[in-house]
mmCIF file of C-alpha atoms in Angstrom:
data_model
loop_
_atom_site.group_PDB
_atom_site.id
_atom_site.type_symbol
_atom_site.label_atom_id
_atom_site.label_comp_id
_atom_site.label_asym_id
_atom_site.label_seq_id
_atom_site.Cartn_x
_atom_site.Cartn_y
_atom_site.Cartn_z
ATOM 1 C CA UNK A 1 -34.968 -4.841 4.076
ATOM 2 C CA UNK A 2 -33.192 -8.396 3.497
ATOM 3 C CA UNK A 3 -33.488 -10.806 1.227
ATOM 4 C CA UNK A 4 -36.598 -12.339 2.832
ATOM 5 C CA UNK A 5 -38.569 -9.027 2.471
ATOM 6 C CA UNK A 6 -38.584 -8.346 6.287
ATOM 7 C CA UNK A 7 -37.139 -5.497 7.681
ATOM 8 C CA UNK A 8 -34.522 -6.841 9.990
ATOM 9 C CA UNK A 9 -31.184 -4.630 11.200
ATOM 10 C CA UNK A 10 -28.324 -4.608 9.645
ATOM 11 C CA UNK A 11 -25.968 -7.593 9.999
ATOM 12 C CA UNK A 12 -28.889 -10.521 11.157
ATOM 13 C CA UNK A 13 -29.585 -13.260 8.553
ATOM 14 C CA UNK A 14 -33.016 -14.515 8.899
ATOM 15 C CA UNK A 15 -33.229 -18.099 6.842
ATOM 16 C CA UNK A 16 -37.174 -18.022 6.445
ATOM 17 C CA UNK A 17 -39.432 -14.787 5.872
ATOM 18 C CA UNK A 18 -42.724 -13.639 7.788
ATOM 19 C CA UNK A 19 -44.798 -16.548 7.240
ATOM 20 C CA UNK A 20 -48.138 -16.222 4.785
ATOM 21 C CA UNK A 21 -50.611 -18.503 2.744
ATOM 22 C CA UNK A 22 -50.467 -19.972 -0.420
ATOM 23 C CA UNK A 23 -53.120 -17.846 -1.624
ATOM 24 C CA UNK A 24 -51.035 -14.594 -0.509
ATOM 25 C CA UNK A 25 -48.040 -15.972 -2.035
ATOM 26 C CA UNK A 26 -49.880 -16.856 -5.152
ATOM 27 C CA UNK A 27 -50.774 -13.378 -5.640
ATOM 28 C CA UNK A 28 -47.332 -12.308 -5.839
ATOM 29 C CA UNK A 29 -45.716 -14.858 -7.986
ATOM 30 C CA UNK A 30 -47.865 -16.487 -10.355
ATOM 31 C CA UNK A 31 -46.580 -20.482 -11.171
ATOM 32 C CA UNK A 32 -46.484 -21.510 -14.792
ATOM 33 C CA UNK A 33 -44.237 -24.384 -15.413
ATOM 34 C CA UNK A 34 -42.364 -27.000 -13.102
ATOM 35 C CA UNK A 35 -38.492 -27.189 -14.475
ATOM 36 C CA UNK A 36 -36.846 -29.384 -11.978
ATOM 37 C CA UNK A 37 -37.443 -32.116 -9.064
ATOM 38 C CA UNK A 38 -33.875 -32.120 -7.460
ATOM 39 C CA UNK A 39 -33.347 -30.430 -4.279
ATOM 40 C CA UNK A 40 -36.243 -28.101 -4.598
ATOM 41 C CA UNK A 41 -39.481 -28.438 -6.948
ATOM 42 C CA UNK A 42 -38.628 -25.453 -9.289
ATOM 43 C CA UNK A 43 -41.349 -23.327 -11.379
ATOM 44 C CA UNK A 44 -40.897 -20.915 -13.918
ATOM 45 C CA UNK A 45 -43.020 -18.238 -12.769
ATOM 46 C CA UNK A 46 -44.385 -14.804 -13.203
ATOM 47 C CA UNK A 47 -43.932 -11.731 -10.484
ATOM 48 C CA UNK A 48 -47.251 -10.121 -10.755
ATOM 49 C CA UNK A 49 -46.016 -6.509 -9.638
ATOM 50 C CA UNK A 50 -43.429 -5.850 -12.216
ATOM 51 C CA UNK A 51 -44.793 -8.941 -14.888
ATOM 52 C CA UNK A 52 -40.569 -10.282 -14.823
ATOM 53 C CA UNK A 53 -40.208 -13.770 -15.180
ATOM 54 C CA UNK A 54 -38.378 -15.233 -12.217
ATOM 55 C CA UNK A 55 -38.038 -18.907 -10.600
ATOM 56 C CA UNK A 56 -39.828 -20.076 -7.077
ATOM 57 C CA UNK A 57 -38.052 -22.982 -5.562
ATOM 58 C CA UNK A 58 -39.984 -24.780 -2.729
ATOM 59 C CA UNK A 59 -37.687 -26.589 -0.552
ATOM 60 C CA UNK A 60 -40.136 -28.850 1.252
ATOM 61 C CA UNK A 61 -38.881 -32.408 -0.302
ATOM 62 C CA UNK A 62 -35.304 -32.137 2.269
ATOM 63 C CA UNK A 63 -35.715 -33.550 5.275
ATOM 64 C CA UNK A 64 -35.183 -31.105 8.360
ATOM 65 C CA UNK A 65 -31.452 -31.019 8.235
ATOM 66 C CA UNK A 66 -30.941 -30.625 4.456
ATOM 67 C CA UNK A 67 -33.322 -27.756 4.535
ATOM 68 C CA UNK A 68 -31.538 -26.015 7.166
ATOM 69 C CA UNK A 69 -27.830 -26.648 5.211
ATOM 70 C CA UNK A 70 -29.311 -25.712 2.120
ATOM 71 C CA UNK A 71 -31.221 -22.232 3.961
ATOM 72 C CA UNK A 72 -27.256 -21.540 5.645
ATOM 73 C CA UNK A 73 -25.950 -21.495 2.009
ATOM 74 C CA UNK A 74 -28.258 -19.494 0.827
ATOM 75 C CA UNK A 75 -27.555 -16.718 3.567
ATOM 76 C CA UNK A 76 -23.973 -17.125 2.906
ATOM 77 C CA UNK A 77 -24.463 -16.680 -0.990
ATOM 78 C CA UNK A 78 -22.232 -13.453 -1.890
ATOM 79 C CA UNK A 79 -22.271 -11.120 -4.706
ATOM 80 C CA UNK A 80 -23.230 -11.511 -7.984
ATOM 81 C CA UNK A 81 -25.225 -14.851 -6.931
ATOM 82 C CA UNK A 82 -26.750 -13.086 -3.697
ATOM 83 C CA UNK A 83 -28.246 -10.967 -6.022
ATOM 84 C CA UNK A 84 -29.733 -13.292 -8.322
ATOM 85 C CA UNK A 85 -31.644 -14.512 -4.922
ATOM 86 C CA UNK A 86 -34.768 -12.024 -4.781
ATOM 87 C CA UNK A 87 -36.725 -13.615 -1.011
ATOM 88 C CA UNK A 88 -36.929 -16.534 0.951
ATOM 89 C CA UNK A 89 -40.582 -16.793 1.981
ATOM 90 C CA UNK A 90 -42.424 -19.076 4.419
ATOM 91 C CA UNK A 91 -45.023 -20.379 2.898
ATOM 92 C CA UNK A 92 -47.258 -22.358 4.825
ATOM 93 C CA UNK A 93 -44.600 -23.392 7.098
ATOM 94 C CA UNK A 94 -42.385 -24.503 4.242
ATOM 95 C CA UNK A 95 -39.521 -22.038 3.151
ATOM 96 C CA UNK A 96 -39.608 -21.103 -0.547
ATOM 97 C CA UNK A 97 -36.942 -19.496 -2.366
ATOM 98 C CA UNK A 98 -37.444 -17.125 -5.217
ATOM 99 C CA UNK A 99 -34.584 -16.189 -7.914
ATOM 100 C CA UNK A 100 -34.253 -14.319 -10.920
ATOM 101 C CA UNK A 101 -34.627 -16.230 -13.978
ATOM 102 C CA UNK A 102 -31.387 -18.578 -14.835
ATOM 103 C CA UNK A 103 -30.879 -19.019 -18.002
ATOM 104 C CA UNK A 104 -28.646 -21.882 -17.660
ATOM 105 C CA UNK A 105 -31.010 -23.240 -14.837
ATOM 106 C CA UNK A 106 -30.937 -27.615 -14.639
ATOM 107 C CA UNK A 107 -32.011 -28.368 -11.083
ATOM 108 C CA UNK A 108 -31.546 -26.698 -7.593
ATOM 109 C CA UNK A 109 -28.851 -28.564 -6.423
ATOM 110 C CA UNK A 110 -26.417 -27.920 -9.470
ATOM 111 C CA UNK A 111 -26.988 -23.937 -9.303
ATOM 112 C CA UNK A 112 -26.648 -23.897 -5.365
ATOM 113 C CA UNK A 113 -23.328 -25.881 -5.476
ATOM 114 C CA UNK A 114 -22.323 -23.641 -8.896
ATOM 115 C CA UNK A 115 -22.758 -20.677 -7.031
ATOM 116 C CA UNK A 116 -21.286 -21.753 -3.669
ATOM 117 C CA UNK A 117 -18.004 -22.542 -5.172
ATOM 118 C CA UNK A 118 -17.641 -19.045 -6.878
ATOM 119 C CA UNK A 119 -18.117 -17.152 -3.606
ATOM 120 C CA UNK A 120 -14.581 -16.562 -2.516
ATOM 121 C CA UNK A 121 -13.935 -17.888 1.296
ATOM 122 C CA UNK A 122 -11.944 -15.561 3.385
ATOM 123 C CA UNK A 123 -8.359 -15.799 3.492
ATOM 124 C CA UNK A 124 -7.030 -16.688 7.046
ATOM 125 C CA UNK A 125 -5.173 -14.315 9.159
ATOM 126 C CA UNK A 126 -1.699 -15.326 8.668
ATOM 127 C CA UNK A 127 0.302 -15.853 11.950
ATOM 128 C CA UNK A 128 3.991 -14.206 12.913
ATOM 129 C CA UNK A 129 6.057 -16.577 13.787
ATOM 130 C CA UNK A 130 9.078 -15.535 15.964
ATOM 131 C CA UNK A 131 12.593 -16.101 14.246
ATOM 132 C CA UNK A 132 14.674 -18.312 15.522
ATOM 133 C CA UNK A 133 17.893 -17.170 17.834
ATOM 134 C CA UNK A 134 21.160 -18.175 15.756
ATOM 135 C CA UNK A 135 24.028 -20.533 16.844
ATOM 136 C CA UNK A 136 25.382 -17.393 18.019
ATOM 137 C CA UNK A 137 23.044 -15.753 20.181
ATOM 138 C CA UNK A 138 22.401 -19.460 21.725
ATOM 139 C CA UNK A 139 25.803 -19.509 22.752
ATOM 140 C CA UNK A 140 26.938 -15.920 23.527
ATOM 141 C CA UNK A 141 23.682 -14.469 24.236
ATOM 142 C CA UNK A 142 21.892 -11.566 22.617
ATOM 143 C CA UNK A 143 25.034 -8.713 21.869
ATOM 144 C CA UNK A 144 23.337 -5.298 22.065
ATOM 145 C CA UNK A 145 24.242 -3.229 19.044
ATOM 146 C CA UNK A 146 26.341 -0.321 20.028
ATOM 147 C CA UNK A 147 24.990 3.176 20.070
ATOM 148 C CA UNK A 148 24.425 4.917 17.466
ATOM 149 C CA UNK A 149 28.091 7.448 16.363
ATOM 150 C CA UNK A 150 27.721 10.930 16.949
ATOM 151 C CA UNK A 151 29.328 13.303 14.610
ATOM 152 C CA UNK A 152 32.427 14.892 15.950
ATOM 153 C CA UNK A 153 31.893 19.012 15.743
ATOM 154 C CA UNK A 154 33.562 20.361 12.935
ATOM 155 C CA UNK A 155 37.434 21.236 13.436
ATOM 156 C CA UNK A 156 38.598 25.434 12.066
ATOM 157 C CA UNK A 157 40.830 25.217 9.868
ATOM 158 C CA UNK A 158 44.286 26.598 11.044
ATOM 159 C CA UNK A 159 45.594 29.932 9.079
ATOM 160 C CA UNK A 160 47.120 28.979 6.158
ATOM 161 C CA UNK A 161 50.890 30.221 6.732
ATOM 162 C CA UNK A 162 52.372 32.974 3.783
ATOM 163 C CA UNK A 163 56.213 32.153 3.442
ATOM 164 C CA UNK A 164 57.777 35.567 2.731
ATOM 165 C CA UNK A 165 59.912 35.343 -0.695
ATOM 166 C CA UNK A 166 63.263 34.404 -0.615
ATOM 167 C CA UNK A 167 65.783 37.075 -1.187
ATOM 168 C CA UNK A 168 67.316 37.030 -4.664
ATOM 169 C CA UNK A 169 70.793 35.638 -4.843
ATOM 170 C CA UNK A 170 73.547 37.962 -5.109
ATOM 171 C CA UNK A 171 74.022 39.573 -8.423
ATOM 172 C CA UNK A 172 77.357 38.968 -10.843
ATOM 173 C CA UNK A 173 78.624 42.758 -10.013
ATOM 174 C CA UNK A 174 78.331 41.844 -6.143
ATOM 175 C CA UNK A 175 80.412 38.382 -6.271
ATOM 176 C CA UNK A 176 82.909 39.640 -8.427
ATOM 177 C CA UNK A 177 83.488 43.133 -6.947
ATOM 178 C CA UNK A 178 81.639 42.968 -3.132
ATOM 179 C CA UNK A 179 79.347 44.871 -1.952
ATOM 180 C CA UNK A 180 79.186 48.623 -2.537
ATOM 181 C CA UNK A 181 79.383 51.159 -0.152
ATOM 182 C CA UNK A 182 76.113 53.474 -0.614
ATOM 183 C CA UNK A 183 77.827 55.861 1.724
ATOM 184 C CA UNK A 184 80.903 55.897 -0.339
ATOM 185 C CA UNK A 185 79.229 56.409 -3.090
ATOM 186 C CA UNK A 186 77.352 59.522 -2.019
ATOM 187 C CA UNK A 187 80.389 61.423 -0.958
ATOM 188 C CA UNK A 188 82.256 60.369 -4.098
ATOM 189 C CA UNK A 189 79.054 62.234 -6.435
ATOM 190 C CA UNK A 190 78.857 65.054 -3.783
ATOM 191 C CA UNK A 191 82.766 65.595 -4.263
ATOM 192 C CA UNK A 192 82.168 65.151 -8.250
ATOM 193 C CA UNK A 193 79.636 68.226 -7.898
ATOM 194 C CA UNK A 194 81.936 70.318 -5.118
ATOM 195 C CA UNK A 195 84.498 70.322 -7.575
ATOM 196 C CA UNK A 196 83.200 71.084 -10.543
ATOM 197 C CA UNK A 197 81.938 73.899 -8.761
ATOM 198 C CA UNK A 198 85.165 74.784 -6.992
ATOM 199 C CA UNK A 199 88.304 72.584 -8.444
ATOM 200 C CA UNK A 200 90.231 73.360 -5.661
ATOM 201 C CA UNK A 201 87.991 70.833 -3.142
ATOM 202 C CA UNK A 202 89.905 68.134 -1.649
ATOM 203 C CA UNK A 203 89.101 64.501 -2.730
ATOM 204 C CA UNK A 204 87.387 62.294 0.319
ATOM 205 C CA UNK A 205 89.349 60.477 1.853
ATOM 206 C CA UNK A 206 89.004 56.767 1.305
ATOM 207 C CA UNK A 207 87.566 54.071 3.840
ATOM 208 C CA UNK A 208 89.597 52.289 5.964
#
């Protein structure tokens, strides 16, 4: 149900209600004082069904056009004001619009235009603008960017190389004397034992 107390779908705005008497309407909202002349004769007034005090606005003293600017704002009123706006009702061919009680209330006109400057307009779509080619690109053209790298595969390492240790310089015994015969050696301690044994053993005879 919209604000006009018709059931209309979802999305349609219909500026004036289905239409009814003054009698009808007078047994829904029951007038007890007039509060303002400008843009709309405005009445404090009663709802009989829940006994609230609300205001009924008749918008009859506009001429054609102002009525129909003044119904558009109304249907483009958006929360919280929308909700202070109860029905639009056609009453006797005149459209009458009933509000919650304003507090602050001083004419018509004054709440309408407070109202319609608090509703927040929609921001516009902003548009993408295309940059600009550069000094560059005007003279060289567009440069494609290179392809992207592609990681080399990983190299094996190469076996790590063991030096074998140096040989140990000659000792003092060696560069002072030469190097000793093992050989001579041996048969000099195997004549040592042969003649202990037997004294009579010839001594080996010496390298050449």
């Amino acid at each position: 149900m919209d604000i006009t107390g018709s059931r209309q779908p979802l999305g349609v705005n219909v500026p004036r209600g289905l239409p009814m008497t003054s009698t009808e309407f007078a047994a829904r909202y029951r007038l007890l004082k007039n509060v303002a002349a400008r843009g709309a004769r405005s009445f404090l007034a009663q709802q009989v069904e829940l006994g609230r005090m609300v205001m009924v606005h008749y918008l009859d003293s506009e001429t054609p056009q102002q009525r129909t600017a003044t119904l558009t704002r109304l249907q483009g009123l958006q929360d919280p004001a929308r909700q202070k706006l109860l029905e639009i009702a056609d009453v006797d061919g005149s459209p009458v619009a009933v509000t919650l009680f304003i507090s602050s209330f001083v004419d018509f006109t004054t709440w309408l235009d407070s109202v319609s400057a608090s509703t927040p307009a929609p921001l516009p779509t902003p548009a993408v603008v295309a940059a600009a080619p550069s000094d560059f690109t005007r003279a060289f053209g567009k440069v494609d960017a290179p392809p992207p790298a592609v990681a080399a595969p990983p190299v094996a390492a190469a076996p790590r190389r063991v030096d074998k240790p140096a040989r140990e310089g000659a000792g003092e015994f060696t560069r002072v004397f030469g190097k000793i015969d093992e050989s001579a050696v041996d048969r000099a301690s195997a004549f040592s034992a042969s003649a202990f044994e037997n004294p009579s053993t010839p001594a080996p005879a010496a390298p050449n």
